[in-house]
Amino acid sequence: MATDPTKYKLNHSMIRVKDPKRSVEFYEFLGMKLINQIKNPDANFDLYFLAYDSPKAVSHGNQWTDREGIVELTHNYGTENDPDYKIANGNTDPRGFGHLAISVDNIQAACQRIEDAGYKFQKKLSDGKMRHIAFVLDPDGYWVEVVPQKPLEQTENSKETDPSTYRMNHTMIRIKDPGVSLNFYKDVMGMQLKRTSESKNGGFNLYFLGYGAPAADSAPDGVSPTADQEGLLELTWNYGTEKDPNFKYHDGNAQPQGFGHICVAVDDLDAACARFEEKKVNWKKRLTDGRMKNIAFVLDPDGYWIEVVQNEKLKTRANW
């Protein structure tokens, strides 16, 4: 039994939502499509999987476990009617998860379209010094970064934007120790480091990892060389956290809840989990634990949950 980490995919990122109707509507407005829904009435929750699926999308038409860049919305029954229910978006204390990010064909036009629809921004293009990124707020207050696929000067005179060309580009989480986390995601999870962005004046570094093709060798100013990809993981390291023995990020699953996990789809689930066992990972749930025998959860160095599922295109297992 063998497993090949180069065949793995960063399949999805899960966030909890208060009202699935409002949240699905928002992500569909960003150009995504509801590609799968799993109802669990016995356990009082439903799952909604959204992804870019137009003919121009990277994973167009793929079986849902054979994709990258999916957003999984988890709805626990009754939250939509609870006036006191509120998610933790990870950007106020306790911090951990940071944001989802989409890359767009025309960032000025895309942001104008979002604003015209009445959605709020955490940061508009015109705010602050960074004029090439924006952050829109989803209905629960999660941050969704908007980044350009083309230089701003190429698109500033156009008011056209085509959501079918957008990408669910990356998911950002904060990490305590970059050496430990980079080693884990590269050696254990089999990802490659595609890009590093250092901000010495800001006191932080960004590391972009993922599977599949390497990043482009170069890109125009203001455009990420990974902007055309989907399903990347961005690790944010704020200088000095690794030196504080008591410092800890929030995994989103302890109270107050919000972000839940990232998910990696693998070529052979049993073989992959055997490999993780050899790598001496910390488990949240082994395949053999509990009733659900088709999923496992590994813990990363900061305690974030990584779900592991079978890529059903490569080998049928769960028949989701």
Short mmCIF file of C-alpha atoms in Angstrom, two decimals:
data_model
loop_
_atom_site.label_atom_id
_atom_site.label_comp_id
_atom_site.label_asym_id
_atom_site.label_seq_id
_atom_site.Cartn_x
_atom_site.Cartn_y
_atom_site.Cartn_z
CA MET A 1 0.00 0.00 0.00
CA ALA A 2 1.53 3.30 -1.08
CA THR A 3 0.51 6.92 -1.04
CA ASP A 4 1.91 9.74 -3.17
CA PRO A 5 1.60 13.20 -1.53
CA THR A 6 2.07 14.91 -4.91
CA LYS A 7 -1.43 13.63 -5.73
CA TYR A 8 -3.00 15.24 -2.65
CA LYS A 9 -5.29 18.26 -2.97
CA LEU A 10 -6.16 21.02 -0.52
CA ASN A 11 -9.83 20.27 -0.99
CA HIS A 12 -11.73 22.67 1.23
CA SER A 13 -11.84 25.06 4.15
CA MET A 14 -14.73 24.83 6.60
CA ILE A 15 -16.39 27.74 8.37
CA ARG A 16 -19.49 27.72 10.55
CA VAL A 17 -22.38 29.97 9.51
CA LYS A 18 -25.43 31.33 11.29
CA ASP A 19 -27.87 31.44 8.36
CA PRO A 20 -27.05 29.16 5.41
CA LYS A 21 -29.47 30.92 3.07
CA ARG A 22 -27.69 34.27 3.48
CA SER A 23 -24.22 32.72 3.34
CA VAL A 24 -24.87 30.58 0.25
CA GLU A 25 -26.33 33.66 -1.45
CA PHE A 26 -23.18 35.67 -0.65
CA TYR A 27 -20.72 33.08 -1.96
CA GLU A 28 -22.86 32.52 -5.04
CA PHE A 29 -22.75 36.29 -5.62
CA LEU A 30 -18.95 35.97 -5.59
CA GLY A 31 -19.36 33.54 -8.49
CA MET A 32 -19.29 30.22 -6.66
CA LYS A 33 -21.74 27.41 -7.21
CA LEU A 34 -23.27 25.01 -4.68
CA ILE A 35 -21.65 21.77 -5.90
CA ASN A 36 -22.64 19.48 -3.02
CA GLN A 37 -24.81 19.39 0.06
CA ILE A 38 -24.72 16.83 2.86
CA LYS A 39 -27.65 16.83 5.28
CA ASN A 40 -27.26 15.37 8.75
CA PRO A 41 -30.68 15.78 10.40
CA ASP A 42 -29.87 13.10 12.99
CA ALA A 43 -26.95 15.22 14.20
CA ASN A 44 -28.72 18.55 13.62
CA PHE A 45 -26.34 20.01 11.06
CA ASP A 46 -26.01 20.43 7.29
CA LEU A 47 -22.95 21.00 5.11
CA TYR A 48 -22.88 23.18 1.99
CA PHE A 49 -19.94 22.96 -0.44
CA LEU A 50 -19.35 25.90 -2.79
CA ALA A 51 -16.70 26.25 -5.49
CA TYR A 52 -15.96 27.93 -8.79
CA ASP A 53 -17.38 25.62 -11.44
CA SER A 54 -17.79 27.57 -14.69
CA PRO A 55 -16.08 26.26 -17.85
CA LYS A 56 -13.30 28.75 -17.02
CA ALA A 57 -12.76 27.32 -13.53
CA VAL A 58 -9.69 25.24 -12.67
CA SER A 59 -11.71 22.25 -11.40
CA HIS A 60 -14.76 22.62 -13.66
CA GLY A 61 -16.99 19.54 -13.53
CA ASN A 62 -14.74 17.55 -11.17
CA GLN A 63 -16.15 15.22 -8.53
CA TRP A 64 -16.21 17.25 -5.31
CA THR A 65 -13.40 15.34 -3.58
CA ASP A 66 -11.23 15.77 -6.70
CA ARG A 67 -11.05 19.56 -6.38
CA GLU A 68 -9.21 22.35 -4.64
CA GLY A 69 -10.59 25.65 -3.42
CA ILE A 70 -13.95 24.57 -2.00
CA VAL A 71 -15.60 26.50 0.83
CA GLU A 72 -17.58 24.28 3.20
CA LEU A 73 -20.29 26.04 5.18
CA THR A 74 -21.45 24.21 8.32
CA HIS A 75 -24.89 25.10 9.66
CA ASN A 76 -25.94 23.86 13.08
CA TYR A 77 -29.74 23.81 13.22
CA GLY A 78 -31.38 26.69 15.01
CA THR A 79 -28.55 29.22 14.90
CA GLU A 80 -30.42 31.28 12.31
CA ASN A 81 -33.18 31.92 14.86
CA ASP A 82 -30.87 32.63 17.80
CA PRO A 83 -30.37 36.41 18.22
CA ASP A 84 -27.34 35.78 20.45
CA TYR A 85 -25.50 33.41 18.08
CA LYS A 86 -22.35 34.93 16.68
CA ILE A 87 -19.30 33.34 15.11
CA ALA A 88 -15.69 34.21 15.96
CA ASN A 89 -14.04 35.41 12.75
CA GLY A 90 -10.50 34.85 14.03
CA ASN A 91 -9.41 38.46 13.63
CA THR A 92 -10.47 39.71 17.06
CA ASP A 93 -9.39 37.90 20.21
CA PRO A 94 -9.09 34.98 20.32
CA ARG A 95 -7.22 35.11 17.01
CA GLY A 96 -6.22 32.26 14.73
CA PHE A 97 -7.94 31.89 11.36
CA GLY A 98 -7.56 35.00 9.24
CA HIS A 99 -9.47 34.92 5.97
CA LEU A 100 -10.48 33.28 2.73
CA ALA A 101 -9.23 34.92 -0.47
CA ILE A 102 -10.52 35.11 -4.02
CA SER A 103 -8.52 36.37 -6.99
CA VAL A 104 -10.42 38.36 -9.61
CA ASP A 105 -9.99 39.53 -13.20
CA ASN A 106 -10.63 43.24 -12.52
CA ILE A 107 -10.29 44.18 -8.87
CA GLN A 108 -11.71 47.70 -9.21
CA ALA A 109 -14.84 46.47 -11.02
CA ALA A 110 -15.20 43.42 -8.77
CA CYS A 111 -15.09 45.55 -5.60
CA GLN A 112 -17.56 48.04 -7.07
CA ARG A 113 -19.95 45.20 -7.92
CA ILE A 114 -19.69 43.86 -4.35
CA GLU A 115 -20.27 47.32 -2.88
CA ASP A 116 -23.23 47.97 -5.18
CA ALA A 117 -24.82 44.75 -3.90
CA GLY A 118 -24.76 46.19 -0.38
CA TYR A 119 -22.04 44.03 1.14
CA LYS A 120 -19.72 45.66 3.66
CA PHE A 121 -15.95 45.95 3.54
CA GLN A 122 -13.34 45.54 6.24
CA LYS A 123 -10.93 47.33 3.90
CA LYS A 124 -11.75 49.00 0.59
CA LEU A 125 -9.15 49.36 -2.15
CA SER A 126 -8.81 53.03 -1.30
CA ASP A 127 -8.17 52.40 2.42
CA GLY A 128 -4.66 52.45 3.83
CA LYS A 129 -1.41 52.03 1.94
CA MET A 130 -2.13 48.71 0.22
CA ARG A 131 -4.21 49.77 -2.78
CA HIS A 132 -4.11 46.41 -4.56
CA ILE A 133 -6.11 44.34 -2.06
CA ALA A 134 -9.50 44.65 -0.40
CA PHE A 135 -11.36 42.72 2.30
CA VAL A 136 -15.10 42.19 2.04
CA LEU A 137 -17.15 40.86 4.97
CA ASP A 138 -19.39 37.85 4.52
CA PRO A 139 -22.76 37.71 6.36
CA ASP A 140 -21.10 36.33 9.52
CA GLY A 141 -18.23 38.81 9.51
CA TYR A 142 -15.58 36.48 8.10
CA TRP A 143 -13.00 38.36 6.04
CA VAL A 144 -12.75 37.53 2.33
CA GLU A 145 -9.67 39.04 0.74
CA VAL A 146 -9.96 40.16 -2.88
CA VAL A 147 -6.70 40.13 -4.87
CA PRO A 148 -6.02 40.95 -8.54
CA GLN A 149 -5.10 38.56 -11.32
CA LYS A 150 -3.91 41.49 -13.45
CA PRO A 151 -2.02 44.74 -12.71
CA LEU A 152 -4.30 47.57 -11.60
CA GLU A 153 -3.26 49.82 -14.48
CA GLN A 154 -4.52 47.22 -16.96
CA THR A 155 -8.02 47.22 -15.50
CA GLU A 156 -8.57 50.71 -14.10
CA ASN A 157 -10.43 51.98 -17.18
CA SER A 158 -12.77 48.99 -17.41
CA LYS A 159 -15.99 48.47 -15.46
CA GLU A 160 -16.36 44.85 -16.57
CA THR A 161 -15.78 41.87 -14.31
CA ASP A 162 -16.55 38.21 -14.98
CA PRO A 163 -17.06 36.14 -11.79
CA SER A 164 -16.71 32.94 -13.80
CA THR A 165 -12.97 33.70 -14.05
CA TYR A 166 -12.47 34.13 -10.29
CA ARG A 167 -10.47 31.68 -8.17
CA MET A 168 -10.89 30.57 -4.54
CA ASN A 169 -7.22 31.35 -4.14
CA HIS A 170 -6.22 30.72 -0.54
CA THR A 171 -7.06 30.28 3.13
CA MET A 172 -5.02 32.15 5.75
CA ILE A 173 -4.21 30.93 9.25
CA ARG A 174 -1.79 32.43 11.76
CA ILE A 175 1.10 30.32 13.02
CA LYS A 176 3.34 30.60 16.07
CA ASP A 177 6.62 29.14 14.74
CA PRO A 178 7.32 29.24 10.98
CA GLY A 179 10.15 26.70 11.10
CA VAL A 180 7.95 24.11 12.80
CA SER A 181 4.86 24.82 10.66
CA LEU A 182 6.69 24.92 7.33
CA ASN A 183 8.40 21.63 8.13
CA PHE A 184 5.04 20.07 9.03
CA TYR A 185 3.19 21.20 5.92
CA LYS A 186 6.06 20.30 3.61
CA ASP A 187 7.36 17.07 5.14
CA VAL A 188 4.19 15.63 6.69
CA MET A 189 1.41 17.02 4.45
CA GLY A 190 3.53 16.96 1.27
CA MET A 191 2.89 20.57 0.24
CA GLN A 192 5.41 22.74 -1.56
CA LEU A 193 6.32 26.28 -0.55
CA LYS A 194 5.21 28.32 -3.54
CA ARG A 195 5.91 31.86 -2.38
CA THR A 196 7.22 33.82 0.60
CA SER A 197 6.42 37.46 1.27
CA GLU A 198 8.47 39.24 3.93
CA SER A 199 7.23 42.43 5.56
CA LYS A 200 10.06 43.40 7.89
CA ASN A 201 8.60 46.85 8.52
CA GLY A 202 5.24 45.29 9.37
CA GLY A 203 6.82 42.59 11.52
CA PHE A 204 5.35 39.59 9.71
CA ASN A 205 6.01 37.06 6.96
CA LEU A 206 3.53 35.26 4.70
CA TYR A 207 4.15 31.75 3.37
CA PHE A 208 2.00 30.31 0.57
CA LEU A 209 1.90 26.53 0.25
CA GLY A 210 -0.05 24.08 -1.85
CA TYR A 211 -0.07 21.11 -4.16
CA GLY A 212 0.12 20.95 -7.95
CA ALA A 213 2.12 23.19 -10.24
CA PRO A 214 4.81 25.50 -8.83
CA ALA A 215 4.20 29.24 -8.83
CA ALA A 216 5.14 31.26 -11.88
CA ASP A 217 8.75 32.47 -11.90
CA SER A 218 7.61 36.07 -12.11
CA ALA A 219 4.50 38.23 -12.16
CA PRO A 220 3.70 41.90 -12.89
CA ASP A 221 4.09 44.37 -10.04
CA GLY A 222 1.16 44.18 -7.63
CA VAL A 223 0.12 40.72 -8.81
CA SER A 224 0.88 37.51 -6.94
CA PRO A 225 2.58 34.79 -9.02
CA THR A 226 0.05 32.40 -7.46
CA ALA A 227 -3.04 34.51 -8.26
CA ASP A 228 -4.20 32.12 -11.00
CA GLN A 229 -4.16 29.10 -8.67
CA GLU A 230 -6.76 27.79 -6.25
CA GLY A 231 -6.64 25.94 -2.96
CA LEU A 232 -3.51 27.45 -1.43
CA LEU A 233 -2.72 27.76 2.27
CA GLU A 234 -1.31 31.04 3.55
CA LEU A 235 0.58 30.89 6.84
CA THR A 236 1.01 34.24 8.59
CA TRP A 237 3.83 34.56 11.12
CA ASN A 238 4.01 37.62 13.35
CA TYR A 239 7.60 38.08 14.49
CA GLY A 240 8.36 37.01 18.04
CA THR A 241 5.46 34.67 18.74
CA GLU A 242 7.77 31.66 18.55
CA LYS A 243 9.75 32.99 21.52
CA ASP A 244 6.78 33.17 23.89
CA PRO A 245 6.22 29.77 25.55
CA ASN A 246 2.69 30.76 26.59
CA PHE A 247 1.59 32.07 23.20
CA LYS A 248 -1.19 30.10 21.51
CA TYR A 249 -3.56 30.65 18.60
CA HIS A 250 -7.26 29.71 18.69
CA ASP A 251 -8.19 26.73 16.52
CA GLY A 252 -11.79 27.87 15.93
CA ASN A 253 -13.27 24.68 17.39
CA ALA A 254 -13.01 25.61 21.05
CA GLN A 255 -15.45 28.31 22.15
CA PRO A 256 -16.01 30.83 20.67
CA GLN A 257 -16.33 28.86 17.44
CA GLY A 258 -15.95 29.93 13.82
CA PHE A 259 -13.44 28.40 11.40
CA GLY A 260 -13.40 24.62 11.65
CA HIS A 261 -10.71 23.01 9.52
CA ILE A 262 -8.92 22.66 6.24
CA CYS A 263 -9.30 19.38 4.36
CA VAL A 264 -6.82 17.42 2.27
CA ALA A 265 -8.09 14.84 -0.23
CA VAL A 266 -5.63 11.98 -0.66
CA ASP A 267 -4.98 9.23 -3.21
CA ASP A 268 -5.35 6.34 -0.74
CA LEU A 269 -6.88 7.16 2.63
CA ASP A 270 -5.64 4.09 4.52
CA ALA A 271 -2.11 4.41 3.15
CA ALA A 272 -2.02 8.16 3.79
CA CYS A 273 -3.11 7.70 7.39
CA ALA A 274 -0.51 4.95 7.84
CA ARG A 275 2.10 7.40 6.55
CA PHE A 276 0.88 10.10 8.96
CA GLU A 277 1.17 7.54 11.76
CA GLU A 278 4.80 6.89 10.75
CA LYS A 279 5.38 10.64 10.82
CA LYS A 280 4.10 10.62 14.41
CA VAL A 281 1.38 13.21 13.86
CA ASN A 282 -0.96 14.30 16.61
CA TRP A 283 -4.42 12.94 15.83
CA LYS A 284 -7.74 14.55 16.59
CA LYS A 285 -9.51 11.52 15.12
CA ARG A 286 -8.04 8.38 13.60
CA LEU A 287 -9.95 6.57 10.85
CA THR A 288 -10.88 3.87 13.35
CA ASP A 289 -12.27 6.30 15.96
CA GLY A 290 -16.01 6.83 16.26
CA ARG A 291 -18.68 6.00 13.71
CA MET A 292 -17.32 7.92 10.74
CA LYS A 293 -14.77 5.57 9.18
CA ASN A 294 -14.23 7.63 6.03
CA ILE A 295 -12.58 10.67 7.58
CA ALA A 296 -9.64 11.36 9.86
CA PHE A 297 -8.41 14.56 11.50
CA VAL A 298 -4.74 15.44 11.99
CA LEU A 299 -3.64 18.36 14.20
CA ASP A 300 -1.09 20.81 12.85
CA PRO A 301 1.59 22.33 15.17
CA ASP A 302 -0.78 25.12 16.25
CA GLY A 303 -3.68 22.75 16.88
CA TYR A 304 -5.64 23.57 13.71
CA TRP A 305 -7.66 20.60 12.47
CA ILE A 306 -6.82 19.05 9.09
CA GLU A 307 -9.50 16.70 7.80
CA VAL A 308 -8.27 13.87 5.57
CA VAL A 309 -10.63 12.29 3.02
CA GLN A 310 -10.38 9.98 0.05
CA ASN A 311 -10.24 11.51 -3.43
CA GLU A 312 -13.13 9.52 -4.84
CA LYS A 313 -12.00 9.97 -8.43
CA LEU A 314 -8.82 8.02 -7.68
CA LYS A 315 -10.44 5.36 -5.50
CA THR A 316 -14.05 4.91 -4.49
CA ARG A 317 -14.55 4.63 -0.75
CA ALA A 318 -17.33 6.65 0.82
CA ASN A 319 -19.59 7.34 -2.17
CA TRP A 320 -20.55 10.65 -0.59
#
